[in-house]
Amino acid sequence: SYELTQPPSVSVSPGQTASITCSGDKLGDKYACWYQQKPGQSPVLVIYEDRKRPSGIPERFAGSNSGNTATLTISGTQAMDEADYYCQAWDSSTVVFGGGTKLTVL
Amino acid sequence: EVQLLESGGGLVQPGGSLRLSCAASGFTFSSYAMSWVRQAPGEGLEWVSAITGSGGSTHYADSVKGRFTISRDNSKNTLYLQMNSLRAEDTAVYYCAKDSRPAMTTGTTYDYWGQGTLVTVSS
């Protein structure tokens, strides 16, 4: 079965750029999307189709996908961006989520 | 405004059954695929099942295949998940999620999520 691998945690200082990776076999041939989940809340879509932002998502959120790796980049990271982030892709009639990355802003 | 409201969660004994419902509003329900996604306490997201907008095609994770059944009633704008032969490892918050497309494809994305309903399987 298809797997997506994310680092368990990433730390970033306020105002700096955070990068969260998601790795999977030939992931660049698929569409990747990203969700943000804060404690006690439901996930929120922040990036879809590799690099598109839903309405209401700040421009500091950006995505890319090439080769075996998709990347979520948060520029000018703010304290409110501290959350768990999950990548997701579709493969062979199943939806696959990465294990999640806890982003700490300190 | 899109709203997804899950219900039906609760405490059930191992081997028991439960049916979850998700009432949808604010969009043309029959035009979009829908899914159930669960999250065990302190764990990540796990896709459970999906159904096309028409209800004509369903998909399941291996972990629930043969035990869970997804269905929808487009006349009532409601999504269901019938869960049988429940196990302790099925304990999780179950989310109803709206796909951005009528059927699961390579671009499947969940643009709206419900607030979740907790299912606890324990004796």
PDB file of C-alpha atoms in Angstrom, chain B residues 17-96:
ATOM      1  CA  SER B  17     -22.456  -2.018  16.057  1.00  0.00           C
ATOM      2  CA  LEU B  18     -23.010   1.688  15.608  1.00  0.00           C
ATOM      3  CA  ARG B  19     -24.330   3.885  12.816  1.00  0.00           C
ATOM      4  CA  LEU B  20     -22.921   7.342  12.266  1.00  0.00           C
ATOM      5  CA  SER B  21     -24.769  10.060  10.388  1.00  0.00           C
ATOM      6  CA  CYS B  22     -23.572  13.281   8.797  1.00  0.00           C
ATOM      7  CA  ALA B  23     -26.148  15.920   7.925  1.00  0.00           C
ATOM      8  CA  ALA B  24     -24.943  18.220   5.162  1.00  0.00           C
ATOM      9  CA  SER B  25     -26.142  21.669   4.153  1.00  0.00           C
ATOM     10  CA  GLY B  26     -25.009  24.680   2.166  1.00  0.00           C
ATOM     11  CA  PHE B  27     -24.064  22.869  -1.039  1.00  0.00           C
ATOM     12  CA  THR B  28     -25.536  20.513  -3.651  1.00  0.00           C
ATOM     13  CA  PHE B  29     -24.943  17.307  -1.717  1.00  0.00           C
ATOM     14  CA  SER B  30     -25.403  14.885  -4.618  1.00  0.00           C
ATOM     15  CA  SER B  31     -22.707  16.622  -6.664  1.00  0.00           C
ATOM     16  CA  TYR B  32     -19.829  15.686  -4.399  1.00  0.00           C
ATOM     17  CA  ALA B  33     -18.134  12.582  -3.120  1.00  0.00           C
ATOM     18  CA  MET B  34     -18.032  12.250   0.643  1.00  0.00           C
ATOM     19  CA  SER B  35     -15.709  10.427   2.999  1.00  0.00           C
ATOM     20  CA  TRP B  36     -15.268   9.353   6.573  1.00  0.00           C
ATOM     21  CA  VAL B  37     -11.887  10.027   8.151  1.00  0.00           C
ATOM     22  CA  ARG B  38     -10.998   9.007  11.694  1.00  0.00           C
ATOM     23  CA  GLN B  39      -8.442  10.048  14.267  1.00  0.00           C
ATOM     24  CA  ALA B  40      -7.554   7.841  17.211  1.00  0.00           C
ATOM     25  CA  PRO B  41      -6.713   9.688  20.452  1.00  0.00           C
ATOM     26  CA  GLY B  42      -3.345  11.390  20.083  1.00  0.00           C
ATOM     27  CA  GLU B  43      -2.830   9.938  16.618  1.00  0.00           C
ATOM     28  CA  GLY B  44      -2.933  11.122  13.023  1.00  0.00           C
ATOM     29  CA  LEU B  45      -5.654  11.122  10.410  1.00  0.00           C
ATOM     30  CA  GLU B  46      -6.770   7.838   8.838  1.00  0.00           C
ATOM     31  CA  TRP B  47      -9.035   7.638   5.814  1.00  0.00           C
ATOM     32  CA  VAL B  48     -11.851   5.140   6.379  1.00  0.00           C
ATOM     33  CA  SER B  49     -14.246   5.144   3.447  1.00  0.00           C
ATOM     34  CA  ALA B  50     -15.545   7.162   0.513  1.00  0.00           C
ATOM     35  CA  ILE B  51     -18.650   7.248  -1.664  1.00  0.00           C
ATOM     36  CA  THR B  52     -19.270   8.995  -4.976  1.00  0.00           C
ATOM     37  CA  GLY B  53     -21.831  11.759  -5.310  1.00  0.00           C
ATOM     38  CA  SER B  54     -24.342   9.438  -6.929  1.00  0.00           C
ATOM     39  CA  GLY B  55     -23.718   6.733  -4.345  1.00  0.00           C
ATOM     40  CA  GLY B  56     -22.883   4.283  -7.093  1.00  0.00           C
ATOM     41  CA  SER B  57     -19.321   3.563  -6.029  1.00  0.00           C
ATOM     42  CA  THR B  58     -17.761   3.012  -2.621  1.00  0.00           C
ATOM     43  CA  HIS B  59     -14.223   2.511  -1.350  1.00  0.00           C
ATOM     44  CA  TYR B  60     -12.842   1.273   1.960  1.00  0.00           C
ATOM     45  CA  ALA B  61      -9.585   1.148   3.844  1.00  0.00           C
ATOM     46  CA  ASP B  62      -8.329  -2.392   4.359  1.00  0.00           C
ATOM     47  CA  SER B  63      -8.678  -1.937   8.119  1.00  0.00           C
ATOM     48  CA  VAL B  64     -12.474  -1.662   7.894  1.00  0.00           C
ATOM     49  CA  LYS B  65     -13.325  -3.591   4.731  1.00  0.00           C
ATOM     50  CA  GLY B  66     -16.062  -6.136   5.366  1.00  0.00           C
ATOM     51  CA  ARG B  67     -17.060  -4.527   8.681  1.00  0.00           C
ATOM     52  CA  PHE B  68     -18.058  -0.967   7.743  1.00  0.00           C
ATOM     53  CA  THR B  69     -20.555   0.183   5.118  1.00  0.00           C
ATOM     54  CA  ILE B  70     -20.782   3.717   3.771  1.00  0.00           C
ATOM     55  CA  SER B  71     -24.002   4.977   2.223  1.00  0.00           C
ATOM     56  CA  ARG B  72     -25.813   8.212   1.479  1.00  0.00           C
ATOM     57  CA  ASP B  73     -29.353   9.457   1.046  1.00  0.00           C
ATOM     58  CA  ASN B  74     -29.217  12.357  -1.379  1.00  0.00           C
ATOM     59  CA  SER B  75     -32.883  13.156  -0.765  1.00  0.00           C
ATOM     60  CA  LYS B  76     -32.025  13.799   2.887  1.00  0.00           C
ATOM     61  CA  ASN B  77     -28.546  15.291   2.312  1.00  0.00           C
ATOM     62  CA  THR B  78     -27.164  12.740   4.747  1.00  0.00           C
ATOM     63  CA  LEU B  79     -24.109  10.501   4.778  1.00  0.00           C
ATOM     64  CA  TYR B  80     -23.957   7.325   6.870  1.00  0.00           C
ATOM     65  CA  LEU B  81     -21.393   4.897   8.189  1.00  0.00           C
ATOM     66  CA  GLN B  82     -22.632   1.554   9.482  1.00  0.00           C
ATOM     67  CA  MET B  83     -19.978   0.044  11.708  1.00  0.00           C
ATOM     68  CA  ASN B  84     -20.209  -3.635  12.686  1.00  0.00           C
ATOM     69  CA  SER B  85     -17.906  -5.997  14.558  1.00  0.00           C
ATOM     70  CA  LEU B  86     -16.289  -3.047  16.275  1.00  0.00           C
ATOM     71  CA  ARG B  87     -12.856  -3.452  17.821  1.00  0.00           C
ATOM     72  CA  ALA B  88     -10.915  -1.466  20.408  1.00  0.00           C
ATOM     73  CA  GLU B  89      -8.709  -0.132  17.627  1.00  0.00           C
ATOM     74  CA  ASP B  90     -11.731   1.505  16.006  1.00  0.00           C
ATOM     75  CA  THR B  91     -11.865   3.964  18.910  1.00  0.00           C
ATOM     76  CA  ALA B  92     -11.481   7.413  17.372  1.00  0.00           C
ATOM     77  CA  VAL B  93     -13.105  10.677  16.457  1.00  0.00           C
ATOM     78  CA  TYR B  94     -14.877  10.112  13.147  1.00  0.00           C
ATOM     79  CA  TYR B  95     -15.022  13.058  10.767  1.00  0.00           C
ATOM     80  CA  CYS B  96     -17.318  13.492   7.822  1.00  0.00           C
TER      81      CYS B  96
END
